[in-house]
mmCIF file of C-alpha atoms in Angstrom:
data_model
loop_
_atom_site.group_PDB
_atom_site.id
_atom_site.type_symbol
_atom_site.label_atom_id
_atom_site.label_comp_id
_atom_site.label_asym_id
_atom_site.label_seq_id
_atom_site.Cartn_x
_atom_site.Cartn_y
_atom_site.Cartn_z
ATOM 1 C CA MET A 115 3.768 -8.446 -16.923
ATOM 2 C CA THR A 116 3.522 -5.261 -18.947
ATOM 3 C CA THR A 117 6.372 -2.987 -19.897
ATOM 4 C CA ASP A 118 7.891 -0.921 -17.123
ATOM 5 C CA GLU A 119 6.245 2.498 -17.177
ATOM 6 C CA ARG A 120 7.374 3.524 -13.700
ATOM 7 C CA SER A 121 9.525 6.595 -13.303
ATOM 8 C CA THR A 122 12.086 7.199 -10.619
ATOM 9 C CA PRO A 123 12.552 10.651 -9.115
ATOM 10 C CA ALA A 124 15.157 12.887 -10.678
ATOM 11 C CA LEU A 125 18.586 12.500 -9.128
ATOM 12 C CA ASP A 126 18.525 16.178 -8.161
ATOM 13 C CA ALA A 127 14.914 16.320 -6.935
ATOM 14 C CA GLY A 128 14.168 18.191 -3.746
ATOM 15 C CA GLU A 129 13.292 16.251 -0.616
ATOM 16 C CA ARG A 130 9.521 16.253 -0.969
ATOM 17 C CA PRO A 131 9.429 15.415 -4.688
ATOM 18 C CA MET A 132 11.988 12.684 -3.963
ATOM 19 C CA LEU A 133 9.868 11.148 -1.192
ATOM 20 C CA GLU A 134 6.651 11.412 -3.209
ATOM 21 C CA GLY A 135 8.395 10.063 -6.286
ATOM 22 C CA TRP A 136 9.736 6.981 -4.517
ATOM 23 C CA LEU A 137 6.371 6.294 -2.907
ATOM 24 C CA ASP A 138 4.660 6.536 -6.303
ATOM 25 C CA PHE A 139 7.353 4.312 -7.808
ATOM 26 C CA HIS A 140 6.632 1.615 -5.245
ATOM 27 C CA ARG A 141 2.870 1.978 -5.664
ATOM 28 C CA ALA A 142 3.341 1.455 -9.416
ATOM 29 C CA THR A 143 5.604 -1.525 -8.720
ATOM 30 C CA LEU A 144 2.856 -3.266 -6.780
ATOM 31 C CA LEU A 145 0.360 -2.612 -9.555
ATOM 32 C CA SER A 146 2.780 -4.060 -12.107
ATOM 33 C CA LYS A 147 3.154 -7.226 -9.995
ATOM 34 C CA CYS A 148 -0.619 -7.760 -10.212
ATOM 35 C CA GLU A 149 -1.150 -6.863 -13.875
ATOM 36 C CA GLY A 150 -2.085 -9.638 -16.251
ATOM 37 C CA LEU A 151 -3.089 -12.119 -13.561
ATOM 38 C CA THR A 152 -6.508 -13.676 -13.217
ATOM 39 C CA ASP A 153 -8.602 -13.265 -10.097
ATOM 40 C CA ALA A 154 -7.746 -16.864 -9.221
ATOM 41 C CA GLN A 155 -4.010 -16.202 -9.569
ATOM 42 C CA LEU A 156 -4.258 -13.065 -7.429
ATOM 43 C CA ARG A 157 -5.789 -15.275 -4.706
ATOM 44 C CA GLU A 158 -2.992 -17.873 -4.757
ATOM 45 C CA ALA A 159 -1.270 -18.096 -1.393
ATOM 46 C CA SER A 160 2.464 -17.512 -1.381
ATOM 47 C CA VAL A 161 3.321 -20.643 0.564
ATOM 48 C CA PRO A 162 0.393 -22.465 2.127
ATOM 49 C CA PRO A 163 -0.712 -22.339 4.895
ATOM 50 C CA SER A 164 0.149 -18.616 4.697
ATOM 51 C CA ALA A 165 -2.783 -16.379 3.765
ATOM 52 C CA PHE A 166 -0.414 -13.983 1.922
ATOM 53 C CA THR A 167 -1.765 -13.324 -1.592
ATOM 54 C CA LEU A 168 -1.332 -10.488 -4.049
ATOM 55 C CA LEU A 169 -5.039 -9.653 -3.659
ATOM 56 C CA GLY A 170 -4.645 -9.584 0.112
ATOM 57 C CA LEU A 171 -1.530 -7.449 -0.234
ATOM 58 C CA VAL A 172 -3.358 -4.791 -2.249
ATOM 59 C CA ARG A 173 -6.094 -4.781 0.395
ATOM 60 C CA HIS A 174 -3.450 -4.536 3.152
ATOM 61 C CA LEU A 175 -1.809 -1.543 1.495
ATOM 62 C CA ALA A 176 -5.192 0.137 1.013
ATOM 63 C CA GLU A 177 -5.607 -0.180 4.796
ATOM 64 C CA ASN A 178 -2.111 1.290 5.272
ATOM 65 C CA GLU A 179 -2.789 4.243 2.964
ATOM 66 C CA ARG A 180 -6.020 4.901 4.846
ATOM 67 C CA GLY A 181 -4.452 4.459 8.266
ATOM 68 C CA TRP A 182 -1.383 6.622 7.792
ATOM 69 C CA PHE A 183 -2.554 9.392 5.488
ATOM 70 C CA ARG A 184 -6.147 9.732 6.610
ATOM 71 C CA GLU A 185 -6.447 8.509 10.188
ATOM 72 C CA ILE A 186 -2.999 9.391 11.557
ATOM 73 C CA LEU A 187 -1.967 12.369 9.426
ATOM 74 C CA ALA A 188 -5.351 14.098 9.070
ATOM 75 C CA GLY A 189 -7.083 12.710 12.157
ATOM 76 C CA GLU A 190 -10.052 11.299 10.239
ATOM 77 C CA GLU A 191 -12.113 8.826 12.227
ATOM 78 C CA LEU A 192 -12.731 5.932 9.851
ATOM 79 C CA ALA A 193 -13.742 2.319 10.147
ATOM 80 C CA PRO A 194 -11.305 -0.242 8.758
ATOM 81 C CA LEU A 195 -11.846 -1.139 5.120
ATOM 82 C CA TYR A 196 -11.645 -4.882 5.705
ATOM 83 C CA GLY A 197 -10.831 -5.655 9.318
ATOM 84 C CA THR A 198 -13.512 -6.458 11.839
ATOM 85 C CA GLU A 199 -13.504 -6.905 15.581
ATOM 86 C CA GLU A 200 -13.686 -10.666 15.062
ATOM 87 C CA ASP A 201 -11.048 -10.661 12.313
ATOM 88 C CA PRO A 202 -8.772 -7.589 12.465
ATOM 89 C CA ASP A 203 -6.590 -9.063 9.676
ATOM 90 C CA ARG A 204 -9.514 -9.746 7.360
ATOM 91 C CA GLU A 205 -7.731 -8.131 4.386
ATOM 92 C CA TRP A 206 -5.727 -11.369 4.177
ATOM 93 C CA HIS A 207 -8.694 -13.721 4.670
ATOM 94 C CA LEU A 208 -10.410 -13.747 1.299
ATOM 95 C CA THR A 209 -13.911 -14.935 0.588
ATOM 96 C CA GLY A 210 -15.623 -15.684 -2.715
ATOM 97 C CA ALA A 211 -17.177 -12.212 -2.606
ATOM 98 C CA ASP A 212 -13.794 -10.456 -2.577
ATOM 99 C CA SER A 213 -12.564 -9.356 -5.991
ATOM 100 C CA TRP A 214 -9.547 -7.792 -7.648
ATOM 101 C CA GLU A 215 -11.722 -5.043 -9.127
ATOM 102 C CA GLU A 216 -13.001 -3.986 -5.692
ATOM 103 C CA ALA A 217 -9.559 -4.201 -4.071
ATOM 104 C CA ARG A 218 -7.849 -2.275 -6.878
ATOM 105 C CA THR A 219 -10.556 0.418 -6.938
ATOM 106 C CA THR A 220 -10.445 0.815 -3.155
ATOM 107 C CA TRP A 221 -6.632 0.934 -3.069
ATOM 108 C CA LEU A 222 -6.456 3.558 -5.832
ATOM 109 C CA ALA A 223 -9.147 5.634 -4.088
ATOM 110 C CA GLU A 224 -7.136 5.548 -0.863
ATOM 111 C CA ILE A 225 -4.037 6.684 -2.761
ATOM 112 C CA GLU A 226 -5.990 9.634 -4.174
ATOM 113 C CA ALA A 227 -7.313 10.501 -0.698
ATOM 114 C CA ALA A 228 -3.736 10.308 0.605
ATOM 115 C CA ARG A 229 -2.531 12.703 -2.086
ATOM 116 C CA ALA A 230 -5.312 15.158 -1.253
ATOM 117 C CA ASN A 231 -4.440 15.046 2.451
ATOM 118 C CA VAL A 232 -0.671 15.453 2.087
ATOM 119 C CA ALA A 233 -1.161 18.550 -0.078
ATOM 120 C CA ARG A 234 -2.249 20.383 3.091
ATOM 121 C CA TYR A 235 0.881 19.527 5.095
ATOM 122 C CA GLY A 236 4.564 20.334 5.099
ATOM 123 C CA LEU A 237 7.174 17.634 5.736
ATOM 124 C CA ASP A 238 7.770 18.886 9.287
ATOM 125 C CA ASP A 239 4.079 19.194 10.130
ATOM 126 C CA VAL A 240 2.934 16.866 12.879
ATOM 127 C CA SER A 241 -0.022 14.557 12.444
ATOM 128 C CA VAL A 242 -3.425 15.342 13.911
ATOM 129 C CA GLY A 243 -3.920 11.700 14.882
ATOM 130 C CA VAL A 244 -1.537 9.630 16.933
ATOM 131 C CA GLY A 245 -0.105 6.132 16.821
ATOM 132 C CA ARG A 246 -0.766 3.217 19.157
ATOM 133 C CA LYS A 247 1.507 4.641 21.825
ATOM 134 C CA GLY A 248 -0.051 8.100 21.604
ATOM 135 C CA GLU A 249 2.765 9.596 19.552
ATOM 136 C CA PRO A 250 2.273 11.988 16.612
ATOM 137 C CA PHE A 251 4.315 11.655 13.413
ATOM 138 C CA THR A 252 5.704 14.159 10.921
ATOM 139 C CA LEU A 253 4.656 13.834 7.311
ATOM 140 C CA ARG A 254 8.326 13.119 6.515
ATOM 141 C CA TRP A 255 8.289 10.114 8.871
ATOM 142 C CA ILE A 256 5.047 8.841 7.336
ATOM 143 C CA TYR A 257 6.474 9.107 3.811
ATOM 144 C CA VAL A 258 9.620 7.207 4.765
ATOM 145 C CA HIS A 259 7.600 4.559 6.588
ATOM 146 C CA MET A 260 5.247 4.060 3.637
ATOM 147 C CA ILE A 261 8.176 3.785 1.199
ATOM 148 C CA GLU A 262 9.615 1.098 3.483
ATOM 149 C CA GLU A 263 6.240 -0.655 3.758
ATOM 150 C CA TYR A 264 5.796 -0.815 -0.011
ATOM 151 C CA ALA A 265 9.427 -1.742 -0.707
ATOM 152 C CA ARG A 266 9.327 -4.632 1.774
ATOM 153 C CA HIS A 267 6.005 -5.923 0.481
ATOM 154 C CA ASN A 268 7.071 -5.498 -3.149
ATOM 155 C CA GLY A 269 9.870 -7.933 -2.375
ATOM 156 C CA HIS A 270 7.242 -10.378 -1.171
ATOM 157 C CA ALA A 271 5.163 -9.660 -4.273
ATOM 158 C CA ASP A 272 8.188 -10.486 -6.476
ATOM 159 C CA LEU A 273 8.376 -13.935 -4.976
ATOM 160 C CA VAL A 274 4.637 -14.582 -5.169
ATOM 161 C CA ARG A 275 4.478 -13.464 -8.796
ATOM 162 C CA GLU A 276 7.447 -15.648 -9.747
ATOM 163 C CA ARG A 277 5.772 -18.638 -8.093
ATOM 164 C CA ILE A 278 2.488 -17.976 -9.916
ATOM 165 C CA ASP A 279 3.756 -17.618 -13.484
ATOM 166 C CA GLY A 280 7.542 -17.337 -13.453
ATOM 167 C CA ALA A 281 7.567 -13.581 -14.129
ATOM 168 C CA THR A 282 10.447 -11.734 -12.486
ATOM 169 C CA GLY A 283 11.740 -8.196 -12.469
ATOM 170 C CA VAL A 284 9.955 -4.889 -12.640
#
């Protein structure tokens, strides 16, 4: 893995910069877990028969960025990036046509779209879209949830990366 170029939020940062800083920290952590690996290594399952791979994880988090910051927060009506009616969890089910370059590009584009959307909202603003139970969410709740989502999955990514090539940390 490359040197750690992530930055943590300042200890005295305000609430919003703190939330955005920790989310960006965890986004950068995931990228660092994938750096330096081949496409084949990024496709290696964590523990067969699990379909959990680093490539699938990046695709999963692209779907999460899209779902929370575009569909829920801004109310955009979008088709899933990877899921289909027949295979709603398709982000995990890789084919030979799926590539790291496409997944990385899509994920980074969804992060940029997320940043553009959140710029229009305050932390207490309620989402335009609603969740599965019909409930709206504040931007604050979405930030905290996404930090949790990345942090949990970065723990998984640590273990997968260590199994692939022994790299730990970062």
